[in-house]
Coordinates of C-alpha atoms in Angstrom, one line a residue:
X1 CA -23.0 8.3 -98.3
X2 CA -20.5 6.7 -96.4
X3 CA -21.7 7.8 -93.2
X4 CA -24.7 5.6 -93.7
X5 CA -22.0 2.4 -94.0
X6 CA -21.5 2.8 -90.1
X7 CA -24.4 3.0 -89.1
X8 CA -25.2 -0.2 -91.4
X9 CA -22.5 -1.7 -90.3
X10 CA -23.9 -1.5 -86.1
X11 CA -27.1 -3.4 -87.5
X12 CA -24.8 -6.2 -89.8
X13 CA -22.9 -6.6 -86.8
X14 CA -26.2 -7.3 -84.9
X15 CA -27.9 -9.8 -86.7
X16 CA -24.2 -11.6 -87.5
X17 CA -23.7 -11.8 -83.8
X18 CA -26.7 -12.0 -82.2
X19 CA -26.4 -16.2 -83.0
X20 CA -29.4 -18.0 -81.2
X21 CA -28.4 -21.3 -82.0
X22 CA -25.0 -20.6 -79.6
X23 CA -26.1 -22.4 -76.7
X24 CA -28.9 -24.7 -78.5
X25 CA -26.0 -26.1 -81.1
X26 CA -24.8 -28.3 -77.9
X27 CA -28.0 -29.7 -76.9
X28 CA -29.6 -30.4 -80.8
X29 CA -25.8 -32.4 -81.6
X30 CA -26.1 -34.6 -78.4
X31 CA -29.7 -35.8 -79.7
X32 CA -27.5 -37.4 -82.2
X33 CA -24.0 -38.1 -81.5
X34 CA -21.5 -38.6 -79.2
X35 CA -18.9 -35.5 -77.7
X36 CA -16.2 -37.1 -79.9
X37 CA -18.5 -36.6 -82.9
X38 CA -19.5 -33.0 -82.1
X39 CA -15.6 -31.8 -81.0
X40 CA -15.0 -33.3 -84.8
X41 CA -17.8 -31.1 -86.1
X42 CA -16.6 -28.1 -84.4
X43 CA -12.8 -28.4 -85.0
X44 CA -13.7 -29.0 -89.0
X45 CA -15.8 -25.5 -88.9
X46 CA -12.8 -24.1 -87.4
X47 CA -10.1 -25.8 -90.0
X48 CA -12.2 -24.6 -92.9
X49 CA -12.9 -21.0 -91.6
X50 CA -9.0 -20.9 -90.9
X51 CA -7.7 -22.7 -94.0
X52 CA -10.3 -20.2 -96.1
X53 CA -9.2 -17.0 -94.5
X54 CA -6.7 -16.1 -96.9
X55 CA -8.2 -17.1 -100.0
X56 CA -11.8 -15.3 -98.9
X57 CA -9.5 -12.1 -98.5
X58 CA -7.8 -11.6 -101.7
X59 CA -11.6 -12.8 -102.8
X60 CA -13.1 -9.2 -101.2
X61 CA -9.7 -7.5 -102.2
X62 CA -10.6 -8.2 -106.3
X63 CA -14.9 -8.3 -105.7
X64 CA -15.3 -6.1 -103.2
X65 CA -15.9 -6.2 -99.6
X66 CA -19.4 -5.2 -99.9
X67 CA -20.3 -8.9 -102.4
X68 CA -18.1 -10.7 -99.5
X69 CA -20.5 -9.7 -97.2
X70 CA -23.4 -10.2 -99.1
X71 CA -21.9 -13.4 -99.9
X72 CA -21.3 -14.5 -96.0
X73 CA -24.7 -14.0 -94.9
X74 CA -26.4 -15.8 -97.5
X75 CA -23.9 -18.8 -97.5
X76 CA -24.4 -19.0 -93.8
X77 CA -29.0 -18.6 -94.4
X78 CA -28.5 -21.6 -96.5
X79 CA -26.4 -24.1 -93.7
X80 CA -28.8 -22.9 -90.9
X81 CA -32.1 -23.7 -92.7
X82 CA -30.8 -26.7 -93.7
X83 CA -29.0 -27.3 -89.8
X84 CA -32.6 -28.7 -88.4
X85 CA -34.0 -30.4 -90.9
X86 CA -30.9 -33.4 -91.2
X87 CA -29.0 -35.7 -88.7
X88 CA -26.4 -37.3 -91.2
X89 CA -23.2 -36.9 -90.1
X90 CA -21.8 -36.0 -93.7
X91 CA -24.5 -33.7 -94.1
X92 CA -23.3 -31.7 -90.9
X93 CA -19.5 -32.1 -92.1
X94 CA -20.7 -29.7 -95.0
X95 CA -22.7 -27.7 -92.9
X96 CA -20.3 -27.0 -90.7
X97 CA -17.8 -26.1 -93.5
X98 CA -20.5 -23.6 -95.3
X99 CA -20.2 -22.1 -91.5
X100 CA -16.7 -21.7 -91.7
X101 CA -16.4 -20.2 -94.9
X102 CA -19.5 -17.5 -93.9
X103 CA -17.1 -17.0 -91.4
X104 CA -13.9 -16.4 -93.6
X105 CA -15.8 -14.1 -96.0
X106 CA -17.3 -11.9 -93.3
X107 CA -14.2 -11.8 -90.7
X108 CA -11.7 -9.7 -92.7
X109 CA -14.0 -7.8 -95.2
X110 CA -16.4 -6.0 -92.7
X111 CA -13.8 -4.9 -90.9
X112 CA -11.9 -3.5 -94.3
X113 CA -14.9 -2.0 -95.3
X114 CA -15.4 0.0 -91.8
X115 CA -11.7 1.3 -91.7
X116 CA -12.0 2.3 -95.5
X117 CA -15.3 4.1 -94.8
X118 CA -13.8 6.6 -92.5
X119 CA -10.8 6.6 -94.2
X120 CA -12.2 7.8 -97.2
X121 CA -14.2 10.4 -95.4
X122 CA -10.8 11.2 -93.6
X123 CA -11.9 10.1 -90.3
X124 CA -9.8 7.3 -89.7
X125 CA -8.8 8.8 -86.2
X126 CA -12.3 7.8 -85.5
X127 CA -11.4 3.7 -85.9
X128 CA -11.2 2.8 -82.2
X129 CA -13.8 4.6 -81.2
X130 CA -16.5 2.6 -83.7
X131 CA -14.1 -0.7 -82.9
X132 CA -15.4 0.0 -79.7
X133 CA -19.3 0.2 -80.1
X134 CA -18.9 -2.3 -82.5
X135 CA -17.4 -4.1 -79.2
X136 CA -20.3 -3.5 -77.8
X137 CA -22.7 -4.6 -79.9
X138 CA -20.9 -7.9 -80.1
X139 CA -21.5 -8.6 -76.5
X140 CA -25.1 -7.8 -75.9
X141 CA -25.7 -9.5 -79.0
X142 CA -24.4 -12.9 -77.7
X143 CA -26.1 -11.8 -74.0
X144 CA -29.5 -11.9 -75.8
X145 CA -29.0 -14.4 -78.0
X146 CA -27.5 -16.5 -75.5
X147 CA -30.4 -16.4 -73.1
X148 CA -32.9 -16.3 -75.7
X149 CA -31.5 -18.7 -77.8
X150 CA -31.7 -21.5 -74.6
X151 CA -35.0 -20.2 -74.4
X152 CA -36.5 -21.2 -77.9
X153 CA -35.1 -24.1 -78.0
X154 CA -37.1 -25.5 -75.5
X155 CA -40.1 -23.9 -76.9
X156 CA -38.9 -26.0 -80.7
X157 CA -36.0 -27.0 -80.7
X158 CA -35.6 -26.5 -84.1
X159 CA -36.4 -22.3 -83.9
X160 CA -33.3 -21.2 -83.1
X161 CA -31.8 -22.5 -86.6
X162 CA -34.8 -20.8 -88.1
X163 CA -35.0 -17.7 -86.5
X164 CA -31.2 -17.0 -87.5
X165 CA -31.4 -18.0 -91.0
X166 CA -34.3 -15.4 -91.3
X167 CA -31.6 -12.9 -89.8
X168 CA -28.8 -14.1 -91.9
X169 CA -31.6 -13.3 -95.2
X170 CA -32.3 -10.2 -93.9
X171 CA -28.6 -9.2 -93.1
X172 CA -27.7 -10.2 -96.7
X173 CA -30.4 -7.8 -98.5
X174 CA -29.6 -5.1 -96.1
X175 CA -25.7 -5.7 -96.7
X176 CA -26.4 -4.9 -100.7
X177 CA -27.0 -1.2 -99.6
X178 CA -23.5 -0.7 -98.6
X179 CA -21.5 1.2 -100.3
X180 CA -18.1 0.1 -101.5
X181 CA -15.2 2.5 -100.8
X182 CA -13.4 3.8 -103.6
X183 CA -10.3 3.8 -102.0
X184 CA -7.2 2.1 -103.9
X185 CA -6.4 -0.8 -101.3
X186 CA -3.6 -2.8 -101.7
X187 CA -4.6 -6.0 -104.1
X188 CA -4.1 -8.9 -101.7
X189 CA -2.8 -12.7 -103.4
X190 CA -2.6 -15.8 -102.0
X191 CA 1.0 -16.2 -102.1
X192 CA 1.1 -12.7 -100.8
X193 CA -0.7 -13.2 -97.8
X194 CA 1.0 -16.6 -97.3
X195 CA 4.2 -14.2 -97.1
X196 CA 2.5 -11.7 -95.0
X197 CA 1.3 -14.5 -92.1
X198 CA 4.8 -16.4 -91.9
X199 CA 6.4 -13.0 -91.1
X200 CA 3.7 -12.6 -88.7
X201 CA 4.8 -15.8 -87.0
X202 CA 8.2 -14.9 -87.0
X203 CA 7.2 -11.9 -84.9
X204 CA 5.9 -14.2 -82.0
X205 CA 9.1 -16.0 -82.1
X206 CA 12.1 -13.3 -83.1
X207 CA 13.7 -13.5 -79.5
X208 CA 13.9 -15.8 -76.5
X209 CA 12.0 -13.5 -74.3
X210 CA 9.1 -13.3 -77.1
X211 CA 8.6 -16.7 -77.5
X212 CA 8.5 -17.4 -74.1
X213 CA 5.4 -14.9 -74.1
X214 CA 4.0 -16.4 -76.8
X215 CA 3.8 -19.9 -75.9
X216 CA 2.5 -18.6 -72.3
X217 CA -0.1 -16.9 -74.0
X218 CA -0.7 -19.5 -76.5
X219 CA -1.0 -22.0 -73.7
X220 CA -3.7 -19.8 -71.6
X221 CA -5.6 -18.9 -75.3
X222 CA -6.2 -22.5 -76.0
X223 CA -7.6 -22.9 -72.5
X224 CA -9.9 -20.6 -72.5
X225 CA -10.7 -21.5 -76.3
X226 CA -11.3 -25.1 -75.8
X227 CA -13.9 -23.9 -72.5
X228 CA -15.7 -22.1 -74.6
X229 CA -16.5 -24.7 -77.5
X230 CA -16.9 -27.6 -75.6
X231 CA -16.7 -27.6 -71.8
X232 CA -18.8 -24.6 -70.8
X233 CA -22.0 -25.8 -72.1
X234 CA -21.3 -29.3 -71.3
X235 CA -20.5 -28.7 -67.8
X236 CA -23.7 -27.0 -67.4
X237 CA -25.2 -30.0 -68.7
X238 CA -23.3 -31.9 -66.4
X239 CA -24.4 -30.1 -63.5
X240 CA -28.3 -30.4 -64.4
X241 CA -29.4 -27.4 -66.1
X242 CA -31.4 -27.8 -69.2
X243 CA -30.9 -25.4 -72.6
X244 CA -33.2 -22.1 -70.5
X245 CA -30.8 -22.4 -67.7
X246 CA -27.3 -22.9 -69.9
X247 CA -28.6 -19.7 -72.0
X248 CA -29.0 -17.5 -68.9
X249 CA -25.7 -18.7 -67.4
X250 CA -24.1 -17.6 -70.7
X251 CA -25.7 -14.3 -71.1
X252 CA -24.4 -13.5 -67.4
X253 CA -20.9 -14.3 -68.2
X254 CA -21.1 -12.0 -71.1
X255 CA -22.8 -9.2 -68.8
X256 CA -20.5 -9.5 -66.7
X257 CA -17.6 -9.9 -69.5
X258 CA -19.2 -6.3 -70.8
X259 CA -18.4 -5.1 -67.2
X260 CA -14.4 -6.3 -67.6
X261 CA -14.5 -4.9 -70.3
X262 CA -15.1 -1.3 -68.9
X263 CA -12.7 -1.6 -65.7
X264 CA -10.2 -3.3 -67.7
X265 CA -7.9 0.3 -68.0
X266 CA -8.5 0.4 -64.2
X267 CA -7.3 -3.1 -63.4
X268 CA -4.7 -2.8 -66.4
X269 CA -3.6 0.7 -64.3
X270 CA -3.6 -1.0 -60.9
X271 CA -2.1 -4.4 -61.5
X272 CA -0.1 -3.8 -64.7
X273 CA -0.3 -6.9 -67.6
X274 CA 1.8 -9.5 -65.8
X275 CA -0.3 -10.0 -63.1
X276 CA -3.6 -9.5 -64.9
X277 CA -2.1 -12.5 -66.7
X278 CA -1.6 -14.6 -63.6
X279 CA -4.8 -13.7 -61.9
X280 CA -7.1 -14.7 -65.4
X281 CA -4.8 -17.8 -65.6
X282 CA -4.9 -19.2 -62.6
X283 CA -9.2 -18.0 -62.6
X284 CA -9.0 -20.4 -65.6
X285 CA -7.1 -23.7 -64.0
X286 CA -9.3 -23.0 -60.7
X287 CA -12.5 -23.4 -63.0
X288 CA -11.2 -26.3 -64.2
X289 CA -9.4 -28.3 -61.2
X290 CA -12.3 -27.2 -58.9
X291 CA -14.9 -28.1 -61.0
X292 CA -15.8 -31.8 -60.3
X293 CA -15.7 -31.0 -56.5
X294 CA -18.5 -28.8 -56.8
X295 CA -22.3 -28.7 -57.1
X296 CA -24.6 -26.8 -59.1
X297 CA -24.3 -23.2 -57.9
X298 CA -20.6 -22.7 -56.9
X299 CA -20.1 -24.8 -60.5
X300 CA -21.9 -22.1 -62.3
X301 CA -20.3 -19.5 -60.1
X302 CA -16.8 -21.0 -61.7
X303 CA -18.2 -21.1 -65.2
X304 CA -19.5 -17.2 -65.3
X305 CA -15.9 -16.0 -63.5
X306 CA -14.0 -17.9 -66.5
X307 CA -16.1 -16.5 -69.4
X308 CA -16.2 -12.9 -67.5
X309 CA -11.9 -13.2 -66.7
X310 CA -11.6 -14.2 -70.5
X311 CA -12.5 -10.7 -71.9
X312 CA -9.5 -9.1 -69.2
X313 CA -6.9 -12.1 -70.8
X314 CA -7.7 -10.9 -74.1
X315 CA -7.3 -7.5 -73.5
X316 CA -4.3 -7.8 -72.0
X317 CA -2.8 -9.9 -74.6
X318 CA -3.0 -7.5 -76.9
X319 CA -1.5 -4.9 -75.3
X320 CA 1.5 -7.3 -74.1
X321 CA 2.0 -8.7 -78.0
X322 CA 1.5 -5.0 -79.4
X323 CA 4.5 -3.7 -77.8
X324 CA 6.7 -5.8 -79.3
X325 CA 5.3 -5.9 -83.4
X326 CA 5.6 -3.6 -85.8
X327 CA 2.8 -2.0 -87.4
X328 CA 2.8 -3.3 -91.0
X329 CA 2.6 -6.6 -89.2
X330 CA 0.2 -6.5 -86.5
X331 CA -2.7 -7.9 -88.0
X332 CA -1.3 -10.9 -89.6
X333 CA 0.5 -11.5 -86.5
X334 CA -2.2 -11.1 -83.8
X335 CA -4.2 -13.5 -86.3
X336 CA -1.3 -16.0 -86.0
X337 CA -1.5 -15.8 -82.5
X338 CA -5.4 -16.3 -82.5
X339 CA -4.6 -19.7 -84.8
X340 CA -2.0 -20.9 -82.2
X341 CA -4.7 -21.0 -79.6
X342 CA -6.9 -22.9 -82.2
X343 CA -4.6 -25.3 -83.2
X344 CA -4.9 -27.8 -80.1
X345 CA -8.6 -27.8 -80.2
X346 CA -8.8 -28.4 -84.1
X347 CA -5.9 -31.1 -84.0
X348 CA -7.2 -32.7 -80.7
X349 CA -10.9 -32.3 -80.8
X350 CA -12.1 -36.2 -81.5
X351 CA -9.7 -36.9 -78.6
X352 CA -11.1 -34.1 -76.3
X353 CA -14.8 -35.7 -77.0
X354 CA -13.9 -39.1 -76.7
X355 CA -12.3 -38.3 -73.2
X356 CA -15.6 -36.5 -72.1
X357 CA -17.4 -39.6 -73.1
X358 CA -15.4 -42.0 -71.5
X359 CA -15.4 -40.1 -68.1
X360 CA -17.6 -36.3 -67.4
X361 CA -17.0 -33.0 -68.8
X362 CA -16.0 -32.0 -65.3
X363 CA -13.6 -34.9 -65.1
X364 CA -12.2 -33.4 -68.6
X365 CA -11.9 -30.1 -67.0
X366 CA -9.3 -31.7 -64.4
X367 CA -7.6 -33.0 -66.6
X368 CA -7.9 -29.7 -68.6
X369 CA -6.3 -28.1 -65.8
X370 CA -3.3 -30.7 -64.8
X371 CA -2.3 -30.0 -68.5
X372 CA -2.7 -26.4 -68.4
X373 CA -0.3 -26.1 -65.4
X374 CA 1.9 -28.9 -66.7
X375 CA 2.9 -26.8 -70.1
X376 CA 3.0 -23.2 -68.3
X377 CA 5.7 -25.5 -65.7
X378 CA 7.7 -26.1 -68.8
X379 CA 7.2 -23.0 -69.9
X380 CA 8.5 -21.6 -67.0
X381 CA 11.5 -24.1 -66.9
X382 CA 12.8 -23.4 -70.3
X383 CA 12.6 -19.3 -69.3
X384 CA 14.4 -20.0 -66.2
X385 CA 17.0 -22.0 -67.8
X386 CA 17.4 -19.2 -70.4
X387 CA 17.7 -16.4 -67.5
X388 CA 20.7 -18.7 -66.2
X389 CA 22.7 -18.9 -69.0
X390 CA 22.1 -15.4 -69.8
X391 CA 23.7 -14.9 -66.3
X392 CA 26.1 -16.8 -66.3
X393 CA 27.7 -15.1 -69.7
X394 CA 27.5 -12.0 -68.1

């Protein structure tokens, strides 16, 4: 029954997200290589689970969502038992796009296969309520993971890798007892969904005041983005805690992104969207600028109020950018707003590294921050220019 997909679905979306290397993958690289090498690594997972969305998703459109799945976790078993055991540089390259394309097969088809479900049952009024546990799920999985993840690795530090590829296995033999919908979806091509994502773009960008909002939240995205790859973890590092005390400082900032989370319609009623946007913002730049002044507690204080204010940006950037697309393109759309926030990190990673190398990732984090400030100033500029001009024609 398709009932029984759901409730699959909570446990795939456990073991997927529950990722115990998260806070170890830092630590195990820097045994190796330098911060420019690892940013490379990172940005070329990112590239290839980007580059491979579209192709992956007419893949589940013509084999099913359910052998996508299947396909995802045993692609990504395969990198993470192999992850350990090497310290080539090539050899990660691959392993890093293997991650990425796990990535791309799972992203899109799971959640195909869970609006499907209840569609077919006719209980597709019921989507945001399981978008919400799946929510959830996805943030006490990367609390536990997080702190437990720090944890094994200083028990071995190759475990973590271990432990997850035993997940991944066991996600991929549960995933074959999913049932595929019958439903007759809408056959998804290449050039089709190359079609579909520049219209997205287009969205973003149809009108001086969107594209103003755009790049603003483009800008704030990417900050919070590039934190969360390379600077949180680092910075902990930094500041003298070890794998044990970076998990735990993670798995706060999630509890306390889970708590955000909850208020956020209460904060969202309060303040409205505008200033919820300033006040995460300028949390953001404060962690960064503030950063190198700082010792170990009030630094961790800053690291656990940016991962906590991140969940309350996101939130309300998607109510902002959902006013103003239409429905037949709001996925593609809110994807290409997801890639525009990528797009520094993957195109400026080595660059980001070598800079931490040179200097501190706290030192990085100012400079993080002057940049920040400098592009939301333009931004600002060119919107204030426009409001002029739009005056004076009046």
């Amino acid at each position: 029954m398709h009932k029984n997909n759901i409730r699959l679905v909570y446990v795939l979306t456990f073991l997927s997200e529950c990722y115990w290397p998260s806070v170890a993958a830092l630590f195990f690289y820097l045994r190796y290589f330098s911060f420019a090498q690892i940013a490379t690594l990172w940005a070329i997972q990112m590239a290839a689970s980007n580059l491979l969305e579209i192709p992956t998703g007419a893949f589940a459109d013509i084999v099913g969502r359910k052998t996508s799945i299947v396909l995802s976790f045993m692609v990504g078993a395969v990198s993470l038992f192999i992850f350990p055991f090497t310290t080539a540089f090539g050899i990660f390259v691959i392993l890093e796009i293997l991650k990425g394309a796990s990535n791309a097969l799972y992203s899109g088809s799971m959640e195909a296969l869970v609006y499907d479900s209840l569609k077919e049952q006719k209980r597709e009024n019921e989507y945001p309520i399981v978008s919400a546990h799946l929510e959830t799920i996805n943030w006490a999985a990367w609390a536990i993971s997080a702190i437990g993840g720090g944890y094994l690795y200083s028990l071995h530090f190759r475990s973590p890798w271990i432990i997850q590829g035993t997940m991944f296995l066991l996600a991929a033999i549960l995933a074959t007892r999913l049932i595929e919908p019958q439903l007759d979806s809408i056959m998804v091509t290449i050039r089709g969904a190359l079609r579909q994502n520049i219209q997205g773009l287009r969205e973003l960008f149809y009108s001086s005041s969107t594209t103003v909002m755009t790049l603003r939240l483009a800008v704030i995205g990417a900050g919070y983005f590039i934190a969360a790859n390379i600077l949180g973890a680092s910075q902990a590092r930094e500041y003298g805690m070890d794998a044990t005390g970076t998990g735990w400082l993670f798995g706060i900032g999630c509890i306390f992104s889970v708590l955000a989370s909850r208020i956020y319609p209460y904060l969202r009623g309060k303040l409205g969207e505008r200033k919820l946007v300033i006040i995460t913002a300028t949390i953001m730049v404060l962690s960064f600028l503030i950063a190198r002044y700082v010792g170990l507690w009030i630094g961790c204080g800053l690291i656990v109020m940016r991962i906590a204010s991140s969940s309350t940006f996101r939130n309300t950037r998607s109510v902002i950018v959902n006013k103003w697309i239409s429905s037949k393109n709001r996925a593609t759309t809110l994807s290409s707003l997801n890639l525009l926030t990528q797009m520094p990190y993957i195109f400026l990673a080595p660059l980001f590294g070598m800079m931490i190398d040179k200097s501190s990732p706290n030192i990085f984090a100012w400079w993080m921050g002057i940049g920040i400030l400098s592009l939301l100033g333009m931004v600002w500029l060119v919107q204030t220019r426009k409001t002029r001009k739009d005056r004076m024609r009046i």
